[in-house]
Coordinates of C-alpha atoms in Angstrom, one line a residue:
Chain A
V1 CA -12.1 -40.2 20.3
V2 CA -9.9 -37.5 21.8
A3 CA -10.6 -34.0 20.5
L4 CA -7.7 -31.9 19.5
P5 CA -7.5 -29.7 22.6
T6 CA -6.5 -26.3 21.1
L7 CA -8.1 -26.4 17.7
S8 CA -11.4 -24.6 17.8
A9 CA -13.8 -24.4 14.9
F10 CA -12.6 -20.9 14.4
E11 CA -9.0 -21.9 14.1
A12 CA -9.9 -24.7 11.7
A13 CA -11.9 -22.3 9.5
N14 CA -8.9 -19.9 9.6
A15 CA -6.5 -22.6 8.5
V16 CA -8.8 -23.7 5.7
G17 CA -9.0 -20.1 4.5
L18 CA -5.3 -19.5 4.7
A19 CA -4.7 -22.7 2.6
A20 CA -7.3 -21.7 0.0
F21 CA -6.1 -18.1 -0.3
A22 CA -2.5 -19.2 -0.7
L23 CA -3.5 -21.7 -3.4
V24 CA -5.6 -19.2 -5.3
G25 CA -2.8 -16.5 -5.0
S26 CA -0.1 -18.8 -6.2
L27 CA -2.1 -20.1 -9.2
T28 CA -2.8 -16.4 -10.2
A29 CA 0.9 -15.7 -10.2
V30 CA 1.6 -18.9 -12.2
E31 CA -0.9 -17.7 -14.9
A32 CA 0.9 -14.3 -14.9
E33 CA 4.2 -16.2 -15.6
L34 CA 6.1 -15.0 -12.6
D35 CA 9.2 -16.8 -11.4
L36 CA 9.2 -19.1 -8.3
L37 CA 9.8 -16.2 -5.9
G38 CA 7.0 -14.2 -7.5
V39 CA 4.6 -17.2 -7.1
A40 CA 5.6 -17.6 -3.4
V41 CA 5.2 -13.9 -2.7
A42 CA 1.8 -13.8 -4.4
G43 CA 0.6 -16.9 -2.5
V44 CA 1.9 -15.7 0.9
A45 CA 0.6 -12.1 0.3
T46 CA -2.9 -13.4 -0.6
A47 CA -3.0 -15.6 2.5
L48 CA -1.4 -13.1 5.0
G49 CA -2.1 -9.7 3.5
G50 CA -5.5 -9.2 5.0
G51 CA -4.5 -10.0 8.6
I52 CA -1.3 -7.9 8.3
T53 CA -3.4 -4.9 7.0
R54 CA -5.9 -5.4 9.9
D55 CA -3.1 -5.5 12.5
A56 CA -1.2 -2.5 11.0
L57 CA -4.3 -0.4 11.1
V58 CA -5.1 -0.9 14.8
G59 CA -1.4 -0.7 15.7
R60 CA -0.8 -4.4 16.6
T61 CA 2.4 -6.2 15.6
P62 CA 1.1 -8.5 12.8
A63 CA 0.1 -11.9 14.1
A64 CA 1.4 -13.5 10.8
L65 CA 4.9 -12.2 11.7
T66 CA 4.9 -13.6 15.3
A67 CA 3.2 -16.9 14.7
E68 CA 4.7 -19.8 12.7
M69 CA 1.8 -22.0 11.8
D70 CA 0.0 -19.6 9.4
V71 CA 3.1 -19.2 7.3
L72 CA 3.9 -22.9 7.2
I73 CA 0.3 -23.4 5.9
A74 CA 0.7 -20.7 3.3
L75 CA 4.1 -22.0 2.1
A76 CA 2.9 -25.6 1.9
D77 CA 0.1 -24.4 -0.3
V78 CA 2.5 -22.5 -2.5
V79 CA 4.4 -25.8 -3.0
L80 CA 1.1 -27.6 -3.7
A81 CA 0.2 -24.9 -6.3
V82 CA 3.5 -25.2 -8.1
V83 CA 3.2 -29.0 -8.2
V84 CA -0.4 -28.8 -9.5
A85 CA 0.4 -26.1 -12.0
S86 CA 3.5 -27.9 -13.4
L87 CA 1.2 -30.9 -14.0
G88 CA -0.9 -28.6 -16.2
R89 CA -3.9 -28.2 -13.9
R90 CA -4.2 -24.4 -13.8
D91 CA -7.9 -24.1 -14.1
L92 CA -8.3 -25.2 -10.5
S93 CA -9.0 -21.7 -9.2
A94 CA -12.6 -21.7 -10.6
S95 CA -13.3 -25.2 -9.3
P96 CA -15.4 -25.8 -6.1
V97 CA -12.4 -27.6 -4.7
V98 CA -10.9 -24.1 -4.3
T99 CA -13.9 -21.7 -4.3
V100 CA -15.6 -23.3 -1.3
P101 CA -12.6 -23.3 0.9
D102 CA -11.9 -19.7 -0.3
A103 CA -15.5 -18.7 0.8
V104 CA -14.7 -20.3 4.2
G105 CA -11.5 -18.2 4.4
L106 CA -13.4 -15.0 3.5
A107 CA -15.9 -15.8 6.3
A108 CA -13.2 -16.6 8.9
F109 CA -11.1 -13.6 8.0
A110 CA -14.1 -11.2 8.1
A111 CA -14.9 -12.5 11.5
T112 CA -11.4 -12.0 12.9
G113 CA -11.4 -8.5 11.4
A114 CA -14.7 -7.7 13.1
L115 CA -13.5 -9.1 16.5
V116 CA -10.2 -7.1 16.4
G117 CA -12.0 -4.0 15.4
A118 CA -14.4 -4.3 18.3
E119 CA -11.6 -4.9 20.7
A120 CA -9.7 -1.8 19.4
G121 CA -12.8 0.3 20.2
L122 CA -13.6 1.2 16.5
S123 CA -16.9 2.7 15.5
A124 CA -19.6 0.6 13.7
F125 CA -18.2 1.8 10.4
G126 CA -14.6 0.9 11.5
V127 CA -15.7 -2.6 12.5
V128 CA -17.4 -3.2 9.1
T129 CA -14.3 -1.7 7.3
L130 CA -11.9 -3.9 9.2
A131 CA -14.0 -7.0 8.6
T132 CA -14.0 -6.3 4.9
L133 CA -10.3 -5.3 4.6
T134 CA -9.2 -8.4 6.5
G135 CA -11.3 -10.6 4.2
V136 CA -10.2 -9.1 0.9
G137 CA -7.0 -7.3 1.7
G138 CA -4.7 -10.2 0.7
S139 CA -6.2 -10.5 -2.7
V140 CA -6.2 -6.7 -3.3
I141 CA -2.4 -6.6 -2.4
R142 CA -1.8 -9.5 -4.8
D143 CA -3.7 -7.9 -7.6
V144 CA -2.0 -4.6 -7.2
L145 CA 1.5 -6.3 -7.3
L146 CA 0.4 -8.2 -10.4
Q147 CA -0.9 -5.0 -12.0
E148 CA -4.5 -6.1 -12.2
V149 CA -7.5 -4.0 -11.1
P150 CA -8.4 -5.8 -7.8
F151 CA -10.9 -8.4 -8.7
V152 CA -13.0 -7.5 -5.7
L153 CA -13.8 -4.1 -7.5
H154 CA -15.1 -5.8 -10.6
E155 CA -18.7 -6.9 -10.9
D156 CA -18.5 -9.6 -8.3
F157 CA -20.4 -10.4 -5.2
Y158 CA -17.3 -11.0 -3.1
A159 CA -16.3 -8.1 -0.9
T160 CA -20.0 -7.3 -0.4
C161 CA -20.4 -10.6 1.5
A162 CA -17.8 -9.4 4.0
V163 CA -19.4 -6.0 4.3
V164 CA -22.8 -7.6 5.1
G165 CA -20.9 -10.0 7.5
G166 CA -19.5 -7.0 9.3
V167 CA -22.9 -5.4 9.6
A168 CA -24.2 -8.8 11.0
F169 CA -21.4 -8.6 13.7
W170 CA -22.4 -5.1 14.6
A171 CA -26.1 -5.9 14.7
A172 CA -25.5 -9.0 16.8
T173 CA -23.4 -7.1 19.4
A174 CA -25.6 -4.0 19.3
A175 CA -28.4 -6.4 20.2
G176 CA -26.5 -7.5 23.3
L177 CA -25.0 -10.8 22.1
S178 CA -21.4 -11.6 23.0
A179 CA -18.5 -10.8 20.6
S180 CA -18.0 -14.5 20.0
L181 CA -21.6 -14.9 18.9
G182 CA -21.2 -11.8 16.8
A183 CA -18.2 -13.3 15.2
G184 CA -20.3 -16.5 14.5
A185 CA -23.0 -14.4 12.9
C186 CA -20.5 -12.6 10.8
A187 CA -18.9 -15.8 9.6
A188 CA -22.2 -17.5 8.9
T189 CA -23.6 -14.5 7.0
T190 CA -20.5 -14.0 4.9
L191 CA -20.2 -17.7 4.1
G192 CA -23.9 -18.1 3.2
L193 CA -23.9 -15.0 1.0
R194 CA -20.7 -16.0 -0.8
L195 CA -21.9 -19.6 -1.5
A196 CA -25.2 -18.3 -2.8
A197 CA -23.4 -15.8 -5.0
L198 CA -21.2 -18.6 -6.4
R199 CA -24.1 -20.8 -7.1
R200 CA -26.3 -18.1 -8.6
D201 CA -23.7 -15.9 -10.3
W202 CA -24.8 -12.8 -8.4
A203 CA -23.3 -9.5 -9.4
L204 CA -23.8 -5.9 -8.4
P205 CA -25.0 -3.6 -11.2
T206 CA -22.7 -1.0 -12.7
V207 CA -23.9 2.7 -12.8
D208 CA -24.3 2.4 -16.5
A209 CA -26.8 -0.3 -16.0
I210 CA -28.6 1.8 -13.4
G211 CA -28.7 4.7 -15.8
K212 CA -30.2 2.6 -18.5
R213 CA -33.1 1.4 -16.5
Chain B
V1 CA 44.1 9.9 11.3
V2 CA 41.1 10.6 13.4
A3 CA 38.2 8.2 12.7
L4 CA 34.7 9.8 12.2
P5 CA 33.3 9.0 15.7
T6 CA 29.7 8.2 14.9
L7 CA 29.9 6.7 11.5
S8 CA 30.0 2.9 11.8
A9 CA 30.5 0.6 8.8
F10 CA 26.8 -0.1 9.1
E11 CA 25.8 3.6 8.8
A12 CA 28.2 4.0 5.8
A13 CA 26.6 1.0 4.0
N14 CA 23.2 2.4 4.8
A15 CA 24.1 5.8 3.3
V16 CA 25.6 4.2 0.2
G17 CA 22.4 2.2 -0.2
L18 CA 20.1 5.2 0.2
A19 CA 22.1 7.1 -2.4
A20 CA 22.0 4.2 -4.9
F21 CA 18.3 3.6 -4.3
A22 CA 17.4 7.2 -4.7
L23 CA 19.4 7.4 -8.0
V24 CA 17.9 4.3 -9.5
G25 CA 14.4 5.4 -8.5
S26 CA 14.7 8.9 -9.9
L27 CA 16.2 7.6 -13.2
T28 CA 13.2 5.1 -13.5
A29 CA 10.8 8.0 -13.1
V30 CA 12.7 10.1 -15.7
E31 CA 12.4 7.2 -18.2
A32 CA 8.6 7.1 -17.4
E33 CA 8.5 10.8 -18.3
L34 CA 7.1 12.0 -15.0
D35 CA 7.5 15.7 -14.1
L36 CA 10.0 16.9 -11.5
L37 CA 7.7 16.2 -8.5
G38 CA 7.1 12.7 -9.8
V39 CA 10.9 12.1 -10.2
A40 CA 11.5 13.4 -6.6
V41 CA 8.7 11.2 -5.2
A42 CA 10.0 8.1 -7.1
G43 CA 13.5 8.7 -5.9
V44 CA 12.6 9.4 -2.3
A45 CA 10.1 6.5 -2.2
T46 CA 12.6 4.0 -3.5
A47 CA 15.2 5.2 -0.9
L48 CA 12.9 5.5 2.1
G49 CA 10.0 3.1 1.3
G50 CA 11.5 0.0 2.6
G51 CA 12.4 1.5 6.0
I52 CA 9.1 3.1 6.4
T53 CA 7.3 -0.2 5.6
R54 CA 9.5 -1.9 8.2
D55 CA 8.7 0.6 10.9
A56 CA 5.0 0.8 10.2
L57 CA 4.7 -3.0 10.5
V58 CA 6.3 -3.2 13.9
G59 CA 4.5 0.0 15.1
R60 CA 7.5 2.4 15.3
T61 CA 7.4 5.9 14.0
P62 CA 9.3 5.7 10.8
A63 CA 13.0 6.6 11.3
A64 CA 13.0 8.4 7.9
L65 CA 10.4 10.9 9.2
T66 CA 12.3 11.7 12.4
A67 CA 15.8 11.8 11.1
E68 CA 17.1 14.4 8.6
M69 CA 20.1 12.9 7.1
D70 CA 18.5 10.1 5.2
V71 CA 16.2 12.5 3.4
L72 CA 19.0 14.9 2.5
I73 CA 21.0 12.1 1.0
A74 CA 17.9 11.0 -1.0
L75 CA 17.1 14.5 -2.2
A76 CA 20.7 15.2 -3.2
D77 CA 20.6 12.1 -5.3
V78 CA 17.4 13.1 -7.0
V79 CA 19.1 16.3 -8.0
L80 CA 22.1 14.3 -9.2
A81 CA 19.8 12.0 -11.2
V82 CA 18.0 15.0 -12.9
V83 CA 21.3 16.6 -13.8
V84 CA 22.7 13.3 -15.2
A85 CA 19.4 12.5 -17.1
S86 CA 19.2 16.0 -18.6
L87 CA 22.7 15.5 -19.9
G88 CA 21.4 12.4 -21.7
R89 CA 23.0 9.7 -19.6
R90 CA 19.9 7.6 -18.7
D91 CA 21.4 4.1 -19.2
L92 CA 23.3 4.6 -15.9
S93 CA 20.9 2.3 -13.9
A94 CA 22.4 -0.8 -15.6
S95 CA 26.0 0.3 -15.0
P96 CA 28.2 -1.1 -12.2
V97 CA 28.5 2.5 -11.0
V98 CA 24.9 2.1 -9.8
T99 CA 24.3 -1.7 -9.5
V100 CA 27.1 -2.3 -7.0
P101 CA 26.1 0.5 -4.6
D102 CA 22.5 -0.8 -5.1
A103 CA 23.6 -4.2 -3.9
V104 CA 25.3 -2.6 -0.9
G105 CA 22.0 -0.9 -0.1
L106 CA 20.0 -4.1 -0.5
A107 CA 22.4 -5.8 2.0
A108 CA 22.4 -2.9 4.5
F109 CA 18.6 -2.6 4.4
A110 CA 18.0 -6.3 4.7
A111 CA 20.3 -6.3 7.8
T112 CA 18.4 -3.4 9.4
G113 CA 15.1 -5.2 8.7
A114 CA 16.4 -8.4 10.4
L115 CA 17.6 -6.4 13.4
V116 CA 14.4 -4.5 13.9
G117 CA 12.3 -7.7 13.5
A118 CA 14.4 -9.6 16.1
E119 CA 14.0 -6.6 18.5
A120 CA 10.3 -6.6 18.0
G121 CA 10.1 -10.3 19.0
L122 CA 9.0 -11.6 15.6
S123 CA 9.1 -15.3 14.6
A124 CA 11.9 -16.7 12.4
F125 CA 9.5 -16.2 9.4
G126 CA 8.7 -12.6 10.6
V127 CA 12.4 -11.7 10.7
V128 CA 13.1 -13.1 7.2
T129 CA 10.0 -11.3 5.9
L130 CA 10.9 -8.0 7.5
A131 CA 14.5 -8.3 6.1
T132 CA 13.1 -8.9 2.6
L133 CA 10.4 -6.1 2.8
T134 CA 13.0 -3.6 4.1
G135 CA 15.4 -4.5 1.2
V136 CA 12.9 -4.4 -1.6
G137 CA 9.9 -2.4 -0.2
G138 CA 11.1 0.9 -1.7
S139 CA 11.4 -0.4 -5.2
V140 CA 8.0 -2.2 -4.9
I141 CA 6.3 1.0 -3.9
R142 CA 7.9 2.9 -6.8
D143 CA 7.0 0.3 -9.3
V144 CA 3.4 0.2 -8.1
L145 CA 3.2 4.0 -8.4
L146 CA 4.6 3.9 -11.9
Q147 CA 2.2 1.1 -12.9
E148 CA 4.8 -1.5 -13.5
V149 CA 4.8 -5.1 -12.1
P150 CA 7.4 -4.8 -9.4
F151 CA 10.7 -5.8 -11.0
V152 CA 11.5 -8.0 -7.9
L153 CA 8.7 -10.3 -8.9
H154 CA 10.1 -10.9 -12.4
E155 CA 12.7 -13.5 -13.2
D156 CA 15.5 -11.8 -11.2
F157 CA 17.7 -12.9 -8.4
Y158 CA 17.1 -9.8 -6.3
A159 CA 14.6 -10.3 -3.5
T160 CA 15.9 -13.9 -3.1
C161 CA 19.2 -12.5 -1.9
A162 CA 17.5 -10.7 0.9
V163 CA 15.4 -13.8 1.8
V164 CA 18.6 -15.8 2.1
G165 CA 20.2 -13.0 4.0
G166 CA 17.4 -13.0 6.5
V167 CA 17.7 -16.8 6.9
A168 CA 21.5 -16.2 7.5
F169 CA 20.6 -13.7 10.3
W170 CA 18.2 -16.3 11.9
A171 CA 20.7 -19.1 11.6
A172 CA 23.5 -17.0 13.1
T173 CA 21.4 -15.9 16.1
A174 CA 19.9 -19.3 16.6
A175 CA 23.5 -20.6 16.8
G176 CA 24.1 -18.2 19.7
L177 CA 25.9 -15.3 17.9
S178 CA 25.0 -11.8 18.9
A179 CA 22.4 -9.8 16.9
S180 CA 25.2 -7.6 15.5
L181 CA 27.1 -10.6 14.2
G182 CA 23.8 -11.9 12.8
A183 CA 23.3 -8.6 11.0
G184 CA 26.8 -8.8 9.6
A185 CA 26.1 -12.4 8.4
C186 CA 22.9 -11.2 6.8
A187 CA 24.5 -8.3 5.0
A188 CA 27.5 -10.4 3.8
T189 CA 25.2 -13.1 2.5
T190 CA 22.9 -10.7 0.7
L191 CA 25.7 -8.7 -0.8
G192 CA 27.7 -11.8 -2.0
L193 CA 24.6 -13.4 -3.6
R194 CA 23.6 -10.2 -5.3
L195 CA 27.0 -9.5 -6.7
A196 CA 27.3 -13.1 -7.9
A197 CA 23.8 -12.9 -9.5
L198 CA 24.8 -9.7 -11.3
R199 CA 28.0 -11.2 -12.6
R200 CA 26.5 -14.5 -13.7
D201 CA 22.9 -13.4 -14.7
W202 CA 21.3 -15.8 -12.3
A203 CA 17.5 -16.1 -12.5
L204 CA 14.9 -18.2 -10.8
P205 CA 12.9 -20.5 -13.2
T206 CA 9.3 -19.9 -14.0
V207 CA 6.8 -22.7 -13.4
D208 CA 6.4 -23.1 -17.2
A209 CA 10.1 -24.0 -17.3
I210 CA 9.7 -26.5 -14.5
G211 CA 6.8 -28.2 -16.2
K212 CA 8.8 -28.5 -19.4
R213 CA 11.7 -30.3 -17.8
Chain C
V1 CA -28.1 33.7 15.4
V2 CA -26.6 30.9 17.5
A3 CA -23.2 29.6 16.2
L4 CA -22.8 25.8 16.0
P5 CA -20.7 25.4 19.2
T6 CA -18.3 22.6 18.1
L7 CA -17.9 23.4 14.4
S8 CA -14.7 25.3 13.9
A9 CA -13.6 26.7 10.5
F10 CA -11.1 23.9 10.4
E11 CA -13.8 21.2 10.8
A12 CA -15.9 22.9 8.2
A13 CA -13.0 22.9 5.7
N14 CA -12.4 19.2 6.5
A15 CA -16.0 18.3 5.9
V16 CA -16.0 20.2 2.6
G17 CA -12.8 18.4 1.6
L18 CA -14.2 15.0 2.5
A19 CA -17.3 15.6 0.5
A20 CA -15.3 16.8 -2.6
F21 CA -12.8 14.0 -2.4
A22 CA -15.6 11.4 -2.1
L23 CA -17.4 12.9 -5.1
V24 CA -14.3 13.0 -7.3
G25 CA -13.3 9.5 -6.3
S26 CA -16.7 8.0 -7.0
L27 CA -17.0 9.7 -10.4
T28 CA -13.6 8.4 -11.3
A29 CA -14.7 4.9 -10.6
V30 CA -18.0 5.4 -12.5
E31 CA -15.9 6.4 -15.5
A32 CA -13.8 3.2 -15.0
E33 CA -17.1 1.2 -15.2
L34 CA -16.8 -0.4 -11.7
D35 CA -19.8 -1.9 -10.0
L36 CA -21.6 -0.2 -7.1
L37 CA -19.3 -1.6 -4.5
G38 CA -16.2 -0.5 -6.5
V39 CA -17.7 3.0 -6.8
A40 CA -18.3 3.2 -3.0
V41 CA -14.8 1.8 -2.3
A42 CA -13.2 4.4 -4.6
G43 CA -15.2 7.2 -3.1
V44 CA -14.6 6.3 0.5
A45 CA -10.9 5.4 -0.2
T46 CA -10.3 8.8 -1.8
A47 CA -12.0 10.6 1.1
L48 CA -10.5 8.7 4.0
G49 CA -7.2 7.2 2.5
G50 CA -5.1 10.2 3.3
G51 CA -6.1 10.4 6.9
I52 CA -5.8 6.7 7.4
T53 CA -2.2 6.7 5.9
R54 CA -1.3 9.6 8.2
D55 CA -2.5 7.9 11.3
A56 CA -1.0 4.5 10.4
L57 CA 2.4 6.1 9.9
V58 CA 2.5 7.8 13.3
G59 CA 0.9 4.7 15.0
R60 CA -2.5 6.2 15.9
T61 CA -5.7 4.2 15.4
P62 CA -7.1 5.9 12.3
A63 CA -9.6 8.7 13.2
A64 CA -11.8 7.6 10.2
L65 CA -12.3 4.2 11.9
T66 CA -13.3 5.6 15.3
A67 CA -15.4 8.6 14.2
E68 CA -18.8 8.2 12.5
M69 CA -19.3 11.6 10.8
D70 CA -16.5 11.5 8.3
V71 CA -17.8 8.2 6.9
L72 CA -21.4 9.4 6.7
I73 CA -20.2 12.4 4.7
A74 CA -18.2 10.2 2.3
L75 CA -21.0 7.7 1.8
A76 CA -23.6 10.4 1.3
D77 CA -21.4 11.8 -1.5
V78 CA -21.0 8.4 -3.0
V79 CA -24.8 8.2 -3.3
L80 CA -24.8 11.8 -4.8
A81 CA -22.1 10.8 -7.3
V82 CA -24.1 7.7 -8.4
V83 CA -27.3 9.8 -8.8
V84 CA -25.4 12.5 -10.7
A85 CA -23.7 10.0 -12.9
S86 CA -26.8 8.0 -13.7
L87 CA -28.3 11.2 -14.9
G88 CA -25.4 11.5 -17.4
R89 CA -23.5 14.3 -15.7
R90 CA -20.0 12.7 -15.5
D91 CA -17.9 15.6 -16.6
L92 CA -18.5 17.2 -13.2
S93 CA -15.1 16.4 -11.9
A94 CA -13.4 19.1 -14.1
S95 CA -16.0 21.7 -13.1
P96 CA -15.4 24.4 -10.5
V97 CA -18.3 23.0 -8.5
V98 CA -15.9 20.1 -7.7
T99 CA -12.4 21.5 -8.2
V100 CA -12.8 24.4 -5.7
P101 CA -14.1 22.2 -2.9
D102 CA -11.4 19.7 -3.8
A103 CA -8.7 22.4 -3.4
V104 CA -10.3 23.2 0.1
G105 CA -10.0 19.6 1.0
L106 CA -6.4 19.4 -0.1
A107 CA -5.6 22.4 2.0
A108 CA -7.5 21.2 5.1
F109 CA -6.0 17.7 4.9
A110 CA -2.4 19.0 4.4
A111 CA -2.9 21.1 7.5
T112 CA -4.1 18.1 9.6
G113 CA -1.1 16.1 8.4
A114 CA 1.3 18.9 9.4
L115 CA -0.4 19.2 12.8
V116 CA -0.3 15.4 13.5
G117 CA 3.3 15.2 12.3
A118 CA 4.4 18.0 14.6
E119 CA 2.6 16.4 17.6
A120 CA 4.3 13.1 16.8
G121 CA 7.7 14.9 17.0
L122 CA 8.7 14.3 13.4
S123 CA 11.5 16.2 11.7
A124 CA 10.9 19.1 9.4
F125 CA 11.0 16.7 6.5
G126 CA 8.6 14.3 8.3
V127 CA 6.1 17.1 8.8
V128 CA 6.2 18.1 5.1
T129 CA 5.9 14.5 4.0
L130 CA 3.0 13.8 6.3
A131 CA 1.2 17.0 5.2
T132 CA 1.7 15.9 1.5
L133 CA 0.7 12.2 2.1
T134 CA -2.4 13.3 4.1
G135 CA -3.5 15.6 1.2
V136 CA -2.9 13.3 -1.7
G137 CA -2.8 9.8 -0.1
G138 CA -6.5 9.1 -0.8
S139 CA -6.3 9.8 -4.5
V140 CA -3.1 7.8 -4.8
I141 CA -4.7 4.8 -3.2
R142 CA -7.7 5.2 -5.5
D143 CA -5.6 5.5 -8.6
V144 CA -3.5 2.4 -7.6
L145 CA -6.6 0.4 -7.1
L146 CA -8.0 1.5 -10.5
Q147 CA -4.7 0.7 -12.2
E148 CA -3.8 4.3 -13.2
V149 CA -0.6 6.0 -12.6
P150 CA -1.5 8.3 -9.7
F151 CA -2.5 11.6 -11.3
V152 CA -0.5 13.5 -8.7
L153 CA 2.7 12.2 -10.4
H154 CA 1.7 13.5 -13.8
E155 CA 2.5 17.0 -14.9
D156 CA 0.1 18.7 -12.5
F157 CA 0.6 21.3 -9.9
Y158 CA -1.3 19.4 -7.2
A159 CA 0.9 17.6 -4.7
T160 CA 3.4 20.4 -5.0
C161 CA 0.8 22.7 -3.3
A162 CA 0.7 20.4 -0.3
V163 CA 4.5 20.3 -0.2
V164 CA 4.8 24.1 -0.1
G165 CA 2.0 24.2 2.5
G166 CA 3.9 21.8 4.7
V167 CA 7.0 24.0 4.3
A168 CA 4.8 27.0 5.3
F169 CA 3.8 25.2 8.5
W170 CA 7.4 24.4 9.3
A171 CA 8.5 28.0 8.6
A172 CA 5.7 29.5 10.7
T173 CA 6.3 27.2 13.7
A174 CA 10.1 27.6 13.4
A175 CA 9.5 31.3 13.5
G176 CA 7.8 30.9 16.9
L177 CA 4.1 30.9 15.8
S178 CA 1.7 28.4 17.5
A179 CA 0.9 25.2 15.7
S180 CA -2.7 26.5 15.1
L181 CA -1.3 29.5 13.3
G182 CA 1.1 27.2 11.4
A183 CA -1.8 25.0 10.3
G184 CA -3.6 28.2 9.1
A185 CA -0.5 29.2 7.2
C186 CA -0.3 25.7 5.7
A187 CA -3.9 25.7 4.6
A188 CA -3.9 29.2 3.2
T189 CA -0.7 28.5 1.2
T190 CA -1.9 25.2 -0.2
L191 CA -5.3 26.6 -1.1
G192 CA -3.9 29.7 -2.7
L193 CA -1.4 27.8 -4.8
R194 CA -3.9 25.2 -5.9
L195 CA -6.5 27.8 -6.9
A196 CA -3.8 29.7 -8.8
A197 CA -2.7 26.5 -10.5
L198 CA -6.2 25.7 -11.6
R199 CA -6.8 29.2 -13.0
R200 CA -3.4 29.4 -14.8
D201 CA -2.9 25.8 -15.8
W202 CA 0.5 25.6 -14.0
A203 CA 2.5 22.5 -14.5
L204 CA 6.0 21.4 -13.5
P205 CA 8.4 20.6 -16.4
T206 CA 9.5 17.1 -17.2
V207 CA 13.2 16.4 -17.3
D208 CA 13.0 16.1 -21.1
A209 CA 11.9 19.7 -21.2
I210 CA 14.8 20.7 -19.0
G211 CA 17.3 18.9 -21.2
K212 CA 15.9 20.6 -24.3
R213 CA 16.4 24.1 -23.0

């Protein structure tokens, strides 16, 4: 067996995440009854929005606008979403076929955010923020465009996983590990937390709930 | 007759577009019953938002914040919109007096986006994306601020014209034409499509409609 | 008495503003019944969003992502807001205990925006725009995330204070004063106008009101 020479585990996770994000984003727009362009924009924005935000904040030309492959993956998944949706299967976004790859994407994107932030010389807080924004930025942009309160702000243990993953990156590198190992720790932490949250329906409390205790 | 030495066809189209965008944006805010500052912000954001987004993405200091003339045009049109609106003529934004200059603006802005993207070394996809974002970015920002789903995402053949214009730029330059000729092809394609869409009420189908066929 | 050697009046005003913005932002999210992460995001975004927007526009790595202190202030105030809100005191955001520090923050942020804009070589319009965006950007981002029309666009004499402050900076430096004195003029003008507006319930007219005169 000959291994694919340039496809690291990291790039594979990134591709899985892009595909899952594009699929979820497109299906959300189909449910909102947007036209084909709207569906394509929502899918591509969900997949690429986090990375573009990351690069804009640290002053890099967005990788998504200079590479071709990311976009082809996103567009292929938009087409897939349209086919799936026109066959009547719109409930797919809550199925493990989508939520598990979506968790992989969150983990991969959080890890790239932490890596880019560390390279740009950000503070510990900056690294955690960039990990989180890279992981959830795409879906926030999509929800703002579709006039919904970003789902990551609503009683869900989603962005929190990326925050903790960013802290794991910082802890690992502060302990002397390399940035690559830190990125691995970030991805593993984010993925593990997200999968556990999906399985156990974790949610953060609201302040109302705290007040009532 | 002495020609104006520094005013190219391109700059003229850009000025027409700025004026039309500022007028449409201000009238939208008047309809939403914002106060005078809100109307001014909506008008200026619609006119300048696309170009500022374009420059922020490729890491340039926004042209709108370093030049004076663009802003003066935008502010003059905000004043015009307030005068027009206080005289009771608020239906102007659907009239050809506004929609044709608005199409010119979409075409001019898409062409500047494609040019800047090519200069920044973006991929073909990046060039098309930047052309589209430059053309529609201002109205997206305005609609997000006014809490409306961006009209470009709703059953309208508007952003699609800029996408095809961006593809025309890419095709022209890939065929060996200069960037200037590519920009001309982009503007002509975008303008022609938009005017045809206005005349014939073109719209993209929704996925529901596709499923029902 | 030994003075704190590195804490200028400017840094003190900035810290007061950060704290007030984080408190107001968190309380707004508590009212919208977000979970703890949502409250933290809203508080931090309100406090840091203006400065991050400012730095992204002129191509600097955001100060909030490289410094530690700003974030610690913001997070401490989020905790304070949660404690206050869970004790049932949610009406705090209209009380002078919050509105006066908030006005100080608006003034301090507008002044940093004008300073950064002048350093980046922006036009007079660019300086005024950057002063305004720095002052109100955080609350605009928060309101967009919470799906509310940004309060600065609604019948309130808030952003207008920062606009006039930016003009004061421009006028002072155009008259030959140093940038520091210009920043002082900007902060004093913004603060004075905002406090007067709070005391006298100033509001800009809507276009309807103008038409009816």
